[in-house]
Tab-separated table of C-alpha atoms in Angstrom:
chain	number	residue	atom	x	y	z
A	20	ALA	CA	21.151	18.449	6.552
A	21	GLU	CA	19.618	19.283	9.928
A	22	TRP	CA	16.438	20.557	8.256
A	23	ASP	CA	16.303	17.259	6.368
A	24	ASP	CA	16.469	15.447	9.718
A	25	VAL	CA	13.621	17.562	11.118
A	26	THR	CA	11.546	16.831	8.022
A	27	ASP	CA	12.245	13.098	8.271
A	28	ALA	CA	11.169	13.082	11.938
A	29	LEU	CA	7.859	14.755	11.135
A	30	VAL	CA	7.195	12.503	8.127
A	31	ALA	CA	7.815	9.485	10.372
A	32	ASN	CA	5.236	10.810	12.846
A	33	PHE	CA	2.627	10.874	10.089
A	34	ALA	CA	3.730	7.577	8.552
A	35	ALA	CA	2.884	5.911	11.870
A	36	LEU	CA	-0.787	6.523	11.059
A	37	ARG	CA	-0.570	3.520	8.720
A	38	SER	CA	-1.137	1.315	11.753
A	39	LEU	CA	-4.720	2.598	12.083
A	40	PRO	CA	-7.476	0.378	10.634
A	41	GLU	CA	-8.645	3.295	8.481
A	42	LEU	CA	-7.275	6.745	7.699
A	43	PRO	CA	-8.656	9.535	9.910
A	44	TYR	CA	-10.240	12.672	8.544
A	45	LEU	CA	-7.947	15.688	8.193
A	46	ARG	CA	-9.340	18.870	9.731
A	47	LEU	CA	-8.164	21.367	7.124
A	48	SER	CA	-8.355	25.139	7.635
A	49	GLY	CA	-6.909	28.022	5.665
A	50	GLY	CA	-3.837	28.327	7.899
A	51	LYS	CA	-0.329	26.925	8.054
A	52	ASP	CA	-0.683	24.207	10.702
A	53	SER	CA	-3.269	22.000	9.021
A	54	ARG	CA	-1.717	22.615	5.604
A	55	LEU	CA	1.640	21.421	6.894
A	56	SER	CA	-0.164	18.329	8.202
A	57	LEU	CA	-1.555	17.702	4.702
A	58	ALA	CA	1.901	18.194	3.179
A	59	LEU	CA	3.379	15.646	5.604
A	60	LEU	CA	0.570	13.162	4.925
A	61	GLN	CA	1.426	13.538	1.241
A	62	ALA	CA	5.119	12.936	1.943
A	63	ALA	CA	4.234	9.856	4.006
A	64	GLY	CA	2.203	8.452	1.099
A	65	LEU	CA	-1.093	8.643	2.969
A	66	THR	CA	-3.273	10.774	0.706
A	67	ASP	CA	-5.009	7.922	-1.160
A	68	GLY	CA	-8.536	7.883	0.216
A	69	LEU	CA	-7.846	10.805	2.562
A	70	VAL	CA	-10.787	13.137	3.199
A	71	ALA	CA	-10.160	16.736	4.269
A	72	VAL	CA	-13.016	18.452	6.117
A	73	THR	CA	-13.565	22.119	6.916
A	74	THR	CA	-16.237	23.558	9.188
A	75	GLY	CA	-18.047	26.672	7.983
A	76	ILE	CA	-20.761	28.128	5.832
A	77	GLU	CA	-20.574	27.652	2.080
A	78	GLU	CA	-19.581	31.288	1.552
A	79	SER	CA	-16.709	31.087	4.051
A	80	PRO	CA	-13.383	32.222	2.586
A	81	GLU	CA	-11.674	29.647	4.803
A	82	VAL	CA	-13.749	26.851	3.278
A	83	GLU	CA	-12.837	28.211	-0.154
A	84	CYS	CA	-9.124	28.283	0.695
A	85	ALA	CA	-9.150	24.784	2.202
A	86	ALA	CA	-10.966	23.380	-0.832
A	87	GLU	CA	-8.290	24.804	-3.129
A	88	VAL	CA	-5.516	23.363	-0.948
A	89	ALA	CA	-7.165	19.926	-1.109
A	90	ARG	CA	-7.564	20.252	-4.891
A	91	VAL	CA	-3.868	21.018	-5.366
A	92	VAL	CA	-2.900	17.832	-3.516
A	93	GLY	CA	-5.686	15.789	-5.083
A	94	VAL	CA	-7.630	14.775	-1.977
A	95	GLU	CA	-11.374	14.876	-1.402
A	96	HIS	CA	-12.692	17.927	0.447
A	97	ARG	CA	-15.949	18.132	2.392
A	98	ARG	CA	-17.561	21.098	4.069
A	99	ILE	CA	-19.305	20.620	7.424
A	100	GLY	CA	-21.877	23.259	8.238
A	101	PRO	CA	-25.280	24.738	7.457
A	102	PRO	CA	-26.663	25.217	3.949
A	103	ALA	CA	-25.537	28.273	2.034
A	104	SER	CA	-26.884	31.505	3.520
A	105	SER	CA	-28.423	34.351	1.575
A	106	GLU	CA	-28.125	38.082	2.065
A	107	THR	CA	-31.574	38.227	3.654
A	108	ARG	CA	-31.640	35.091	5.793
A	109	PRO	CA	-28.482	33.849	7.536
A	110	PRO	CA	-28.448	30.205	8.631
A	111	GLU	CA	-30.403	29.489	11.804
A	112	PHE	CA	-28.201	29.021	14.851
A	113	ASP	CA	-28.391	25.541	16.383
A	114	ALA	CA	-28.508	26.407	20.074
A	115	ALA	CA	-29.774	22.964	21.121
A	116	THR	CA	-26.545	21.350	19.937
A	117	VAL	CA	-24.454	23.821	21.948
A	118	TRP	CA	-26.453	23.129	25.123
A	119	ARG	CA	-25.958	19.391	24.567
A	120	ARG	CA	-22.221	19.809	24.156
A	121	LEU	CA	-22.005	21.960	27.266
A	122	ARG	CA	-23.733	19.195	29.257
A	123	GLN	CA	-21.341	16.612	27.808
A	124	HIS	CA	-18.262	18.611	28.759
A	125	THR	CA	-19.343	19.889	32.190
A	126	TYR	CA	-17.254	17.380	34.155
A	127	ARG	CA	-14.545	16.807	31.611
A	128	TYR	CA	-11.822	18.633	33.530
A	129	GLU	CA	-12.475	17.096	36.957
A	130	GLY	CA	-9.876	14.382	36.442
A	131	ALA	CA	-6.800	13.596	34.396
A	132	VAL	CA	-8.794	11.027	32.422
A	133	SER	CA	-12.180	11.705	30.865
A	134	GLN	CA	-15.103	9.713	32.187
A	135	TRP	CA	-15.682	8.401	28.641
A	136	ASP	CA	-12.297	6.634	28.669
A	137	GLY	CA	-13.854	3.848	30.759
A	138	MET	CA	-16.548	3.035	28.228
A	139	ASN	CA	-16.718	-0.595	27.129
A	140	ASP	CA	-19.463	-0.162	24.569
A	141	ARG	CA	-18.686	0.402	20.915
A	142	LEU	CA	-18.267	4.069	20.081
A	143	VAL	CA	-21.046	5.084	17.727
A	144	GLN	CA	-20.698	7.980	15.293
A	145	THR	CA	-17.258	8.812	16.666
A	146	THR	CA	-14.704	10.027	14.141
A	147	VAL	CA	-10.924	10.034	14.334
A	148	ASN	CA	-9.415	13.304	13.140
A	149	ILE	CA	-5.951	14.610	12.325
A	150	THR	CA	-5.525	18.261	13.270
A	151	GLY	CA	-2.789	20.832	12.913
A	152	PHE	CA	-2.651	21.143	16.691
A	153	GLY	CA	0.973	21.266	17.775
A	154	GLY	CA	1.986	23.551	14.927
A	155	GLU	CA	1.995	26.406	17.420
A	156	LEU	CA	5.114	24.786	18.891
A	157	TYR	CA	6.906	26.118	15.826
A	158	LYS	CA	5.473	29.660	16.125
A	159	ARG	CA	6.565	30.318	19.712
A	160	GLY	CA	3.079	29.548	20.973
A	161	SER	CA	-0.523	30.515	20.367
A	162	ASP	CA	-0.497	34.019	21.874
A	163	GLY	CA	0.916	36.623	19.500
A	164	ARG	CA	1.310	39.142	22.315
A	165	LEU	CA	4.015	37.014	23.925
A	166	VAL	CA	6.256	36.956	20.835
A	167	ASP	CA	6.218	40.724	20.317
A	168	PRO	CA	9.848	41.823	19.679
A	169	GLY	CA	9.214	44.698	22.088
A	170	ILE	CA	8.962	42.302	25.026
A	171	THR	CA	12.487	42.390	26.409
A	172	THR	CA	11.951	42.173	30.191
A	173	PRO	CA	10.133	39.810	32.580
A	174	GLU	CA	7.880	42.715	33.569
A	175	ALA	CA	6.816	43.262	29.966
A	176	PHE	CA	6.177	39.543	29.562
A	177	ALA	CA	3.992	39.487	32.689
A	178	SER	CA	2.043	42.475	31.408
A	179	ALA	CA	1.399	40.699	28.079
A	180	CYS	CA	0.156	37.569	29.870
A	181	GLY	CA	-2.428	39.397	31.939
A	182	PRO	CA	-5.012	40.955	29.571
A	183	GLY	CA	-6.072	37.678	27.998
A	184	LEU	CA	-7.231	36.321	31.360
A	185	ASP	CA	-10.197	38.676	31.648
A	186	VAL	CA	-11.518	39.580	28.215
A	187	LEU	CA	-15.000	40.253	29.644
A	188	GLY	CA	-13.757	42.447	32.494
A	189	ILE	CA	-15.559	40.445	35.199
A	190	ARG	CA	-12.755	39.338	37.522
A	191	ARG	CA	-13.145	40.130	41.184
A	192	PRO	CA	-10.200	42.132	42.598
A	193	MET	CA	-9.106	39.207	44.766
A	194	ILE	CA	-8.914	36.898	41.730
A	195	ALA	CA	-7.090	39.503	39.650
A	196	GLU	CA	-4.485	39.936	42.394
A	197	TYR	CA	-4.050	36.170	42.718
A	198	GLN	CA	-3.529	35.741	38.982
A	199	THR	CA	-1.016	38.574	38.896
A	200	ARG	CA	0.973	36.946	41.712
A	201	PHE	CA	0.731	33.562	40.013
A	202	ILE	CA	2.171	34.900	36.735
A	203	ASP	CA	4.981	36.696	38.547
A	204	ASP	CA	5.841	33.538	40.504
A	205	TRP	CA	5.728	31.391	37.351
A	206	ILE	CA	8.118	33.743	35.556
A	207	SER	CA	10.530	33.755	38.508
A	208	ARG	CA	10.529	29.953	38.749
A	209	SER	CA	10.908	29.530	35.001
A	210	LEU	CA	13.880	31.895	34.795
A	211	GLU	CA	15.676	29.703	37.333
A	212	GLU	CA	15.561	26.844	34.827
A	213	THR	CA	15.625	28.489	31.396
A	214	HIS	CA	16.564	31.773	29.736
A	215	PHE	CA	14.222	34.648	29.001
A	216	GLY	CA	14.116	33.897	25.275
A	217	SER	CA	12.312	30.600	25.953
A	218	LEU	CA	9.495	31.944	28.150
A	219	ALA	CA	6.940	32.159	25.321
A	220	GLU	CA	7.445	28.486	24.426
A	221	ARG	CA	7.372	27.404	28.062
A	222	TRP	CA	4.125	29.296	28.651
A	223	TYR	CA	2.591	27.563	25.631
A	224	VAL	CA	3.723	24.098	26.715
A	225	ASP	CA	2.580	24.600	30.322
A	226	TYR	CA	-0.765	26.278	29.729
A	227	ARG	CA	-1.879	25.363	26.224
A	228	LEU	CA	-0.263	22.170	24.996
A	229	GLY	CA	-0.430	20.536	28.407
A	230	HIS	CA	-4.155	21.230	28.753
A	231	TRP	CA	-5.243	20.446	25.209
A	232	ASN	CA	-3.306	17.277	24.484
A	233	GLY	CA	-3.745	13.760	25.799
A	234	PRO	CA	-6.951	12.243	27.195
A	235	LEU	CA	-8.695	15.548	27.930
A	236	ALA	CA	-8.625	16.583	24.299
A	237	GLN	CA	-8.441	13.251	22.552
A	238	SER	CA	-11.183	11.252	24.283
A	239	LYS	CA	-14.499	13.046	24.217
A	240	PRO	CA	-17.921	12.445	22.718
A	241	GLY	CA	-17.973	12.835	18.972
A	242	HIS	CA	-14.368	12.499	17.947
A	243	ILE	CA	-10.860	11.403	18.876
A	244	THR	CA	-8.087	13.839	17.964
A	245	LEU	CA	-4.597	12.955	16.732
A	246	ALA	CA	-1.846	15.576	16.635
A	247	PRO	CA	1.142	14.080	14.774
A	248	LEU	CA	2.516	17.573	14.075
A	249	ALA	CA	3.649	17.754	17.702
A	250	SER	CA	7.123	16.218	17.584
A	251	ARG	CA	9.705	16.352	20.329
A	252	ALA	CA	12.547	15.841	17.845
A	253	ALA	CA	11.381	18.775	15.739
A	254	PHE	CA	10.773	21.002	18.761
A	255	VAL	CA	14.278	20.360	20.119
A	256	LYS	CA	15.690	21.629	16.806
A	257	GLN	CA	13.272	24.556	16.878
A	258	MET	CA	14.692	25.632	20.243
A	259	GLU	CA	18.206	25.817	18.796
A	260	LEU	CA	17.096	28.799	16.684
A	261	THR	CA	17.103	32.405	17.813
A	262	PRO	CA	13.781	33.803	19.116
A	263	GLN	CA	13.526	35.858	15.921
A	264	ALA	CA	13.933	32.791	13.697
A	265	ARG	CA	11.428	30.853	15.810
A	266	ALA	CA	8.875	33.658	15.526
A	267	SER	CA	9.304	33.776	11.744
A	268	GLN	CA	8.072	30.156	11.497
A	269	ARG	CA	11.337	29.085	9.922
A	270	LEU	CA	10.894	25.416	10.811
A	271	MET	CA	7.453	25.172	9.198
A	272	PHE	CA	8.781	26.930	6.122
A	273	GLU	CA	11.824	24.672	5.716
A	274	VAL	CA	9.736	21.523	6.105
A	275	MET	CA	6.985	22.611	3.707
A	276	ILE	CA	9.325	23.639	0.884
A	277	ARG	CA	10.908	20.184	1.145
A	278	VAL	CA	7.784	18.038	1.209
A	279	SER	CA	5.301	20.112	-0.826
A	280	PRO	CA	6.604	23.098	-2.826
A	281	GLU	CA	3.182	23.512	-4.459
A	282	LEU	CA	1.513	24.085	-1.078
A	283	ALA	CA	4.275	26.455	0.012
A	284	ALA	CA	3.495	28.547	-3.065
A	285	LEU	CA	-0.255	28.822	-2.398
A	286	GLY	CA	-1.430	31.780	-0.287
A	287	PHE	CA	-2.807	31.235	3.212
A	288	MET	CA	-6.027	32.639	4.642
A	289	ASN	CA	-5.202	36.249	5.641
A	290	ASP	CA	-1.530	35.304	5.981
A	291	THR	CA	1.687	34.700	4.068
A	292	TRP	CA	5.324	33.846	4.749
A	293	PRO	CA	7.470	36.498	6.490
A	294	PRO	CA	9.484	38.748	4.121
A	295	ASP	CA	12.881	37.404	5.198
A	296	LEU	CA	11.862	33.837	4.315
A	297	ILE	CA	10.384	34.920	0.983
A	298	SER	CA	13.542	36.800	-0.002
A	299	SER	CA	15.851	33.879	0.832
A	300	SER	CA	13.652	31.042	-0.458
A	301	PRO	CA	15.270	28.684	-3.002
A	302	ILE	CA	11.867	28.148	-4.658
A	303	PRO	CA	8.851	30.383	-5.438
A	304	VAL	CA	6.615	30.681	-2.349
A	305	ALA	CA	3.447	32.550	-1.423
A	306	THR	CA	3.973	36.296	-1.202
A	307	LYS	CA	0.308	37.291	-0.776
A	308	PRO	CA	-2.669	35.851	1.143
A	309	PHE	CA	-5.098	33.501	-0.571
A	310	PRO	CA	-7.300	35.508	-2.982
A	311	ALA	CA	-10.710	34.543	-1.597
A	312	THR	CA	-13.732	35.505	-3.683
A	313	HIS	CA	-16.409	35.042	-0.997
A	314	GLU	CA	-17.454	37.914	1.260
A	315	PRO	CA	-19.704	36.467	3.972
A	316	SER	CA	-22.046	38.719	5.926
A	317	PRO	CA	-20.791	39.809	9.388
A	318	SER	CA	-23.586	37.896	11.159
A	319	THR	CA	-22.318	34.567	9.828
A	320	MET	CA	-18.701	35.247	10.791
A	321	LEU	CA	-19.272	35.850	14.509
A	322	PRO	CA	-17.605	33.255	16.757
A	323	TRP	CA	-20.110	30.547	17.721
A	324	GLN	CA	-19.649	31.442	21.401
A	325	LEU	CA	-20.855	35.006	20.817
A	326	ARG	CA	-23.720	33.842	18.617
A	327	PHE	CA	-24.742	31.407	21.367
A	328	VAL	CA	-24.783	34.155	24.015
A	329	GLN	CA	-26.793	36.454	21.763
A	330	HIS	CA	-29.258	33.755	20.723
A	331	GLU	CA	-29.764	32.292	24.210
A	332	ALA	CA	-29.504	35.450	26.358
A	333	VAL	CA	-32.898	34.991	28.007
A	334	GLU	CA	-32.281	31.331	28.871
A	335	ILE	CA	-28.755	32.021	30.138
A	336	LYS	CA	-30.053	34.790	32.415
A	337	ARG	CA	-32.809	32.473	33.718
A	338	ARG	CA	-30.228	29.838	34.627
A	339	LEU	CA	-27.963	32.392	36.311
A	340	ASP	CA	-30.899	33.716	38.369
A	341	GLU	CA	-31.763	30.145	39.344
A	342	ALA	CA	-28.176	29.469	40.403
A	343	ASP	CA	-28.090	32.739	42.358
A	344	ALA	CA	-31.230	31.811	44.258
A	345	ALA	CA	-30.306	28.193	44.908
A	346	THR	CA	-26.560	28.271	45.538
A	347	ALA	CA	-23.863	30.285	47.246
A	348	ILE	CA	-21.859	30.814	44.042
């Protein structure tokens, strides 16, 4: 009965989208979060006219998986990205667009409200999108290192927090020491208010959800983001579970088998349900990842950030040299 209540709360979140003048696009990937969003849109009766979009090249296995998910539900699917690549000529990287976006976002974090929020003119070519953002609430957060069962002490938790802060190895010693002290202080303060088993969720809420929700994420050039998967009512129930049950994505599983058994049975991109949920499921569910047929070349699968650095290395170095000569940075 409690899982039914959680499901009803999430369906109500999505049903509220009926108040919009037109249905937003659904950003659909090959993972669990956006698929659960689609399942809840279906349960709320909002799939008529819905368009699911996936960013990627035509040969992307994620695009392939998302298209199959959309087909199962019966909604239109569109791919956003370059034309299909060939083995000899990968799609040309659009560096100009990245530079433009960097200029747009330069001052975005200087205030609690984006500068674009004060615009009075009609927004042109701005889309409203539903994303699966917030689904990480039901996975203990977005950093898999922090939900490792081997983390049983505050010291181990602090150690797991640290490496992700300097993936390029460029921190100055003074900054590294400050960040270490900051993490230690945050853990000490948090343990005064909550128990150790909730640290992973608190870290996510403080330093992921809090920074990527609200005006900073939702009001920016190009699109407005809605995250109806983030539900306080559902998260409160999530926190009644043991850390092990939270890490196994039990809440997402229970909701999906109620609202869309067919989507629960379809494999995810490079993922599936945990063995304990599969063995106890009252209905057939996915036991293997989605069987993608596409095998894209490595050059097309690099993160756009790395492709940008590789493509624009000369220009980036020129700008750094200019900053070095003209500023005290």
